[in-house]
Structures are given as structure tokens and as C-alpha cells.
Short mmCIF file of C-alpha atoms in Angstrom, two decimals:
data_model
loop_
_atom_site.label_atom_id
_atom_site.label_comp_id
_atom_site.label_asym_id
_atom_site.label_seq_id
_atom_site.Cartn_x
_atom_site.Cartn_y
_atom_site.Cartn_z
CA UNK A 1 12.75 74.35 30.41
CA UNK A 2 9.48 73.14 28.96
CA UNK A 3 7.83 70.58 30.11
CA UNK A 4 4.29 68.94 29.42
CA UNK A 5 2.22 67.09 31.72
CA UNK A 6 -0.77 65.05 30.14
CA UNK A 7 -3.58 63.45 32.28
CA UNK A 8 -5.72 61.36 31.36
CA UNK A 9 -7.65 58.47 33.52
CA UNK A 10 -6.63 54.98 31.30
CA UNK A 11 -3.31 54.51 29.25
CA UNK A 12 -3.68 51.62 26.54
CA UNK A 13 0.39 50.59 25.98
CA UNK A 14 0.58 47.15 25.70
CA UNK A 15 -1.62 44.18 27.22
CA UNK A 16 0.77 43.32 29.99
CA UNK A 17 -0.58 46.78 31.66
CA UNK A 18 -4.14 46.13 31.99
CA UNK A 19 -5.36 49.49 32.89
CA UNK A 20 -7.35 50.71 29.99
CA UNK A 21 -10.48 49.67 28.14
CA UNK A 22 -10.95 51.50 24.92
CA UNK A 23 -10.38 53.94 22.58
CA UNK A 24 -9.47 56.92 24.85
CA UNK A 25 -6.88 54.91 26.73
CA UNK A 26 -5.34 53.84 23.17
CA UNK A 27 -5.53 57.50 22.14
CA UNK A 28 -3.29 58.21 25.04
CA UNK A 29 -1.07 55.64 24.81
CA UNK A 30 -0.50 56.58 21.31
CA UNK A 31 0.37 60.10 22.14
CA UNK A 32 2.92 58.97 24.88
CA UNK A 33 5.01 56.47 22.32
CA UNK A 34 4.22 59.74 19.28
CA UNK A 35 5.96 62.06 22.28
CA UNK A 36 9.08 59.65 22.47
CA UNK A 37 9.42 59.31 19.05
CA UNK A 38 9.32 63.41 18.41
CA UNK A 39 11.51 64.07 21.54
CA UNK A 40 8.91 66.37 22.87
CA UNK A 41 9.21 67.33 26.64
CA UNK A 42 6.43 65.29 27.89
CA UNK A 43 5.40 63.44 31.02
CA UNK A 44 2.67 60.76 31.33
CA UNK A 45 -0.17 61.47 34.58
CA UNK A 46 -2.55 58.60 35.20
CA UNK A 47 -3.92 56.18 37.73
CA UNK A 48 -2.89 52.38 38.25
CA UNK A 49 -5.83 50.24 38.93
CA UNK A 50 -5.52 47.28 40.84
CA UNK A 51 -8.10 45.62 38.92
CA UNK A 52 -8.21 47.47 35.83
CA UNK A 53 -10.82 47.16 33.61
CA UNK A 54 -13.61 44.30 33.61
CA UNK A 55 -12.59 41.34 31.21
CA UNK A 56 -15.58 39.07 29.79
CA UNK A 57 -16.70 35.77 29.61
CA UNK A 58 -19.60 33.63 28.75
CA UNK A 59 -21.21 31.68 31.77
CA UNK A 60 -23.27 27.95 31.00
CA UNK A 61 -26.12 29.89 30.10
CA UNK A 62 -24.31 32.09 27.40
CA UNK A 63 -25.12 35.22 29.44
CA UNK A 64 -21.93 37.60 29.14
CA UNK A 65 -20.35 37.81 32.97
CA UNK A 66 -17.68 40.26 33.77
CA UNK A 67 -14.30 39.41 35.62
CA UNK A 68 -11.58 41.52 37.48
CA UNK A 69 -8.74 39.77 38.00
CA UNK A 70 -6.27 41.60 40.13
CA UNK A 71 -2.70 43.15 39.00
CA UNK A 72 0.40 42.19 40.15
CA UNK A 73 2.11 45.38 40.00
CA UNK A 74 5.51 43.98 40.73
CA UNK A 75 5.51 41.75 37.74
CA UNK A 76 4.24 44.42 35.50
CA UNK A 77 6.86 46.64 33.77
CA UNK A 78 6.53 48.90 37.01
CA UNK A 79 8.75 50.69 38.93
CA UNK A 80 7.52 51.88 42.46
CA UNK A 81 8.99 55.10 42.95
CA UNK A 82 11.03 55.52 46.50
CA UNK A 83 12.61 58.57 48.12
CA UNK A 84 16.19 59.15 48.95
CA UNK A 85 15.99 56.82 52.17
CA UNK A 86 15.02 53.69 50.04
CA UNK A 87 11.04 53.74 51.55
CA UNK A 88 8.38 54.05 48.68
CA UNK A 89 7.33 57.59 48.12
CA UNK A 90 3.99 58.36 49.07
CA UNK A 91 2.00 61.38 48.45
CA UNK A 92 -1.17 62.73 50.43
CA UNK A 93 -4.10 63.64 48.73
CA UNK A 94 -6.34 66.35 50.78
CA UNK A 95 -9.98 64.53 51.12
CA UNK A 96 -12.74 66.00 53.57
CA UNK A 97 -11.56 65.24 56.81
CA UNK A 98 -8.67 63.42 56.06
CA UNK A 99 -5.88 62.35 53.53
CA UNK A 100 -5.48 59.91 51.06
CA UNK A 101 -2.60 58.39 50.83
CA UNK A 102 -0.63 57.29 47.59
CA UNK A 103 2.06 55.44 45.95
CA UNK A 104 3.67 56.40 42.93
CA UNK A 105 4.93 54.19 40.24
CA UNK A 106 6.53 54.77 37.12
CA UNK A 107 6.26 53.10 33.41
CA UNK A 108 8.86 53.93 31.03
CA UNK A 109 7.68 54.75 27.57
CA UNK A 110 10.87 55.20 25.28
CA UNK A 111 11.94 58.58 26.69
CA UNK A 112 8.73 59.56 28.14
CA UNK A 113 7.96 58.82 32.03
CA UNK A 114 4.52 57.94 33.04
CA UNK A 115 3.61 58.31 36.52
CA UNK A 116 0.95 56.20 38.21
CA UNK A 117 -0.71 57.13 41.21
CA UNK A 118 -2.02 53.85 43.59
CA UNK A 119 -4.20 54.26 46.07
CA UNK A 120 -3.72 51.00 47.73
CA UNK A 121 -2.04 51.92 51.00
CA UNK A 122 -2.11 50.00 54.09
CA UNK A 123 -3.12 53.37 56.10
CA UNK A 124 -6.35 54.02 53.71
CA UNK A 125 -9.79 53.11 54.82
CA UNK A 126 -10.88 50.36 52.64
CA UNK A 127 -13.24 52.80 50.35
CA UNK A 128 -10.05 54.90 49.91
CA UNK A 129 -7.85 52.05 48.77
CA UNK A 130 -10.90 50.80 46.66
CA UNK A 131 -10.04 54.36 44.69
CA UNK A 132 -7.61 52.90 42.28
CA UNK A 133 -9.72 49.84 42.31
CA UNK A 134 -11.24 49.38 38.76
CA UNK A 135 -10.84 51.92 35.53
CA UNK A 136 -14.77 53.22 35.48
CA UNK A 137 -16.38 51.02 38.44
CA UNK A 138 -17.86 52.17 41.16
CA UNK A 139 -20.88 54.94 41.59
CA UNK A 140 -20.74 58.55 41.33
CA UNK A 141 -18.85 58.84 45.10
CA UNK A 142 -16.25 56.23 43.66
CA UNK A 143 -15.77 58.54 40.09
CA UNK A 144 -15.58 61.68 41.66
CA UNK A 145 -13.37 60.16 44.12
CA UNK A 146 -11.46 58.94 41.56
CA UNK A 147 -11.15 62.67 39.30
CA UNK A 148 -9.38 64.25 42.68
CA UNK A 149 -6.88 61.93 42.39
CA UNK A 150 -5.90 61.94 39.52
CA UNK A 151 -6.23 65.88 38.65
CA UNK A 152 -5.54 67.14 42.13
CA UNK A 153 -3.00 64.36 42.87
CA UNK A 154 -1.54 64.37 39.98
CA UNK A 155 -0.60 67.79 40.45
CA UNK A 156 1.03 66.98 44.31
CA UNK A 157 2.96 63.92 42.53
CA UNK A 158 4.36 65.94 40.32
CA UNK A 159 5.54 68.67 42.52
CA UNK A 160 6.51 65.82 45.35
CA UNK A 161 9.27 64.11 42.33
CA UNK A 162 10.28 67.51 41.62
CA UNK A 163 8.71 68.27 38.24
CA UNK A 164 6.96 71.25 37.18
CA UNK A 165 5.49 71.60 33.82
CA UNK A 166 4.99 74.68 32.16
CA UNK A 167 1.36 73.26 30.21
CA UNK A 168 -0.88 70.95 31.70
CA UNK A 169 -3.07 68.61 29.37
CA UNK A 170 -5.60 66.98 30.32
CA UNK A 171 -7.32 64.00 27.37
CA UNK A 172 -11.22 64.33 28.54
CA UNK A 173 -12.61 65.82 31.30
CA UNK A 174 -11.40 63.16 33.71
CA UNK A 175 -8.89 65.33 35.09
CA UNK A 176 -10.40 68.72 35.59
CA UNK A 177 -9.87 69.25 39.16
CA UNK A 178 -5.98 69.29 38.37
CA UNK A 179 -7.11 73.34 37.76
CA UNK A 180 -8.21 73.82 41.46
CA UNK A 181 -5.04 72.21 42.48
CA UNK A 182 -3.13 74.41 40.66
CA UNK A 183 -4.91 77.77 41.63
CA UNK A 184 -4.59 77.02 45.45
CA UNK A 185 -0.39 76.28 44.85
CA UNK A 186 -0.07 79.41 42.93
CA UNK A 187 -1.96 81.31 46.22
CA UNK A 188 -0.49 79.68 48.30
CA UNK A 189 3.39 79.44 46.92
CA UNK A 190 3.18 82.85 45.25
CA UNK A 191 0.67 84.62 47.62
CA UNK A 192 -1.11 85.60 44.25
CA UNK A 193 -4.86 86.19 44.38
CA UNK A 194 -7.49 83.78 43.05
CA UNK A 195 -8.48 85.95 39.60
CA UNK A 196 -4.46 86.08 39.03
CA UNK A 197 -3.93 82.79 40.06
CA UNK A 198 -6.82 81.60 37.49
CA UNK A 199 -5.72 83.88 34.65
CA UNK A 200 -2.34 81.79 34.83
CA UNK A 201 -4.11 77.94 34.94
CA UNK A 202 -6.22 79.40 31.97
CA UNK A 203 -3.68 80.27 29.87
CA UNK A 204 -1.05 77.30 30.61
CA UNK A 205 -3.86 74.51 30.15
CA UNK A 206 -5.05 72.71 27.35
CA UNK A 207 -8.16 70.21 27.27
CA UNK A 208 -8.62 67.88 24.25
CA UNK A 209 -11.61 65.57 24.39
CA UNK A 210 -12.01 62.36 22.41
CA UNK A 211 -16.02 61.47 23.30
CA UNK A 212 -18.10 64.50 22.97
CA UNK A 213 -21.42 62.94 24.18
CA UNK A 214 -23.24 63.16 27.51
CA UNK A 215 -22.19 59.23 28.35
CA UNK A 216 -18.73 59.81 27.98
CA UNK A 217 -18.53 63.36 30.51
CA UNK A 218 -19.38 62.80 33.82
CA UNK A 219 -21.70 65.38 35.76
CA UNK A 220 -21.91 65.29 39.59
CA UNK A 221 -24.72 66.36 41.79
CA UNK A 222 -23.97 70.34 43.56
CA UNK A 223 -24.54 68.14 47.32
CA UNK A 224 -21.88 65.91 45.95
CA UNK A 225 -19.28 68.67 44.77
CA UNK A 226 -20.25 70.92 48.06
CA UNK A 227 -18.84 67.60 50.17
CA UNK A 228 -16.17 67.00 48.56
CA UNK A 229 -14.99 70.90 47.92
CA UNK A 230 -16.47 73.06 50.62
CA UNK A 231 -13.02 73.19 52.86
CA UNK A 232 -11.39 73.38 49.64
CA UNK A 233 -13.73 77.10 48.82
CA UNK A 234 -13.53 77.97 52.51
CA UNK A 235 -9.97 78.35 52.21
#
């Protein structure tokens, strides 16, 4: 059957889910409800912040301050996602040294599922939970941080609920690493090689992008993408 999983890093539904900030995230939204209304085979991959994104205020002065209040996931129209013994389902994202470890929750969005990865687990170091933290905060560690989990772990989330899509789409480049995730399963489950396993992600992958400037693409420094991805190009 076809199925189509779309990425993208900020969903803009409905106030009551604070985890956008702008146009892309209203885009998306959009193409979620557009989905349900069409009856096309899609399914929603994004992050849920626990902050979201800053809201503003004016202090005494009249200077413009920014504040993040927290979510309260449970009285959000959330579902946390558990396995067949009743414990929430958690999925573990590969990091240097170690795993990151994630819960999943779902919004539903007419007839189209969106599935939020959080970060916030009791067993993550503080700077791990702080992943999921705030839609676009952070420095170039916490945003590149950030991109693994949501293209990489969004693939593993997928494949740990038991969905498998036959296109992946991914709104802005926010998502890219979702590729390398999906070359190393195809080696690995299929025991293809890397130029086969590529020739498939190229050809079962679309990429729209909605701010075609330098500020809206993020670049990361070679030292940063050799720490983050040398086990993953050793393997």
C-alpha cells in the first residue's frame, strides 16, 4: 500500500499546540488538514517541543523580551503512544557514544496521524532532553542535534509503530539526515550495497522547500558533522 511520510521540524494546527512559529509550520499544517480532506495516504513526522517557540512581551522599558512557557503535553490534544504492555513506547536514537532516548506521541489530524518525537526522558543527560526543548533555540550543537532526530528518528519511529512509507517528504532541509537513516536500514535489512541502497532513497524522496535564502538553511561546520557522523561512515 502507499504510504507518505512528511517531515518537517514545526507543525502550525491550532494555538492549543504551541510548537510552531511561522509560515513554514503553517505551510505544514495546512498540508496535513489538505491530506485529510483528499484522503491521501499520509503520515505527519515532527518534533514536540517542550517549550515551543519564544512568545513576546514588552518589559517597563518597552524593550521586546522573549518568554517560553512550558507545555503541558497531557492537556494538549496528545496522545503518548504505549506498546502492547501498557508502558510508553520509547525509541533510541544512535548519538556518538550513546543513545537518545524518545517518546512518541501522536496528534490526530482528521484522518491523518502525526507523530511527535520528545526527547524529554528521565534517562537523557540534561543536554539530550534539552533536544526537544525550544522550536529554533539553541546553537549550532543544539540544531544539528535537533535535525538527527527528527530525520534519523523519525525514520526509527516509524519503523518501531510499524509503518513503512513508500515516499519520504521532507518540507525544508530540516530533515535531511532521514536519507542516511534510510541507506544504513536498506544495508543493513536488505544486505544491499551503499550505491544501491542510495539509488533507492533517491528515487523514493521528495524535498520541497518554502525559504530559499541562506537564513532559512542551516550549514554546519565539517568538525561538527565529522563528530556527530564519523561511527555512522565507519560503519
Amino acid at each position: 500500500d502507499i504510504c507518505i511520510a512528511y517531515f518537517s521540524a514545526e507543525f502550525g494546527l491550532h494555538e492549543s499546540i504551541s510548537i510552531y512559529s511561522g509560515g513554514l509550520g503553517i505551510l505544514a499544517g495546512d498540508h496535513l488538514k489538505a491530506a485529510s480532506d483528499l484522503g491521501v495516504p499520509l503520515v505527519g513526522v515532527g518534533l514536540l517541543y517542550r517549550e515551543g517557540y519564544f512568545r513576546q512581551y514588552l518589559n517597563a522599558d518597552g524593550w521586546q523580551q522573549e518568554l517560553y512557557p512550558r507545555n503541558d503535553f497531557h492537556n494538549m490534544p496528545l496522545d503518548l503512544l504505549r506498546g502492547p504492555d501498557g508502558k510508553p513506547l520509547v525509541i533510541e536514537v544512535p548519538f556518538p557514544g550513546r543513545t537518545v532516548k524518545a517518546y512518541l506521541w501522536k496528534c490526530q489530524v482528521g484522518r491523518v496521524p502525526l507523530h511527535l518525537i520528545d526527547c524529554d526522558h528521565e534517562d537523557n543527560s540534561l543536554a539530550d532532553r534539552a533536544i526537544t526543548g525550544q522550536l529554533y533555540g539553541g546553537d549550532r550543537e543544539t540544531r544539528i542535534r535537533q535535525e538527527i532526530v527528527l530525520g534519523m528518528g523519525g525514520v526509527i519511529a516509524l519503523r518501531s509503530l510499524g509503518i513503512h512509507p513508500t515516499v519520504y517528504h521532507i518540507n525544508e532541509g530540516h530533515a535531511a539526515f532521514m536519507a542516511l537513516q534510510r541507506v544504513h536500514d536498506l544495508m543493513v535489512r536488505d544486505g544491499i550495497t551503499f550505491a544501491q541502497a542510495r539509488e533507492v532513497v533517491k528515487v523514493s524522496s521528495l524535498f520541497t522547500t518554502h525559504t530559499p535564502v541562506p537564513a532559512g538553511n542551516d550549514m554546519f561546520d565539517p568538525s561538527l558533522i565529522a563528530a556527530y557522523f564519523g561511527e555512522y561512515c565507519a560503519s
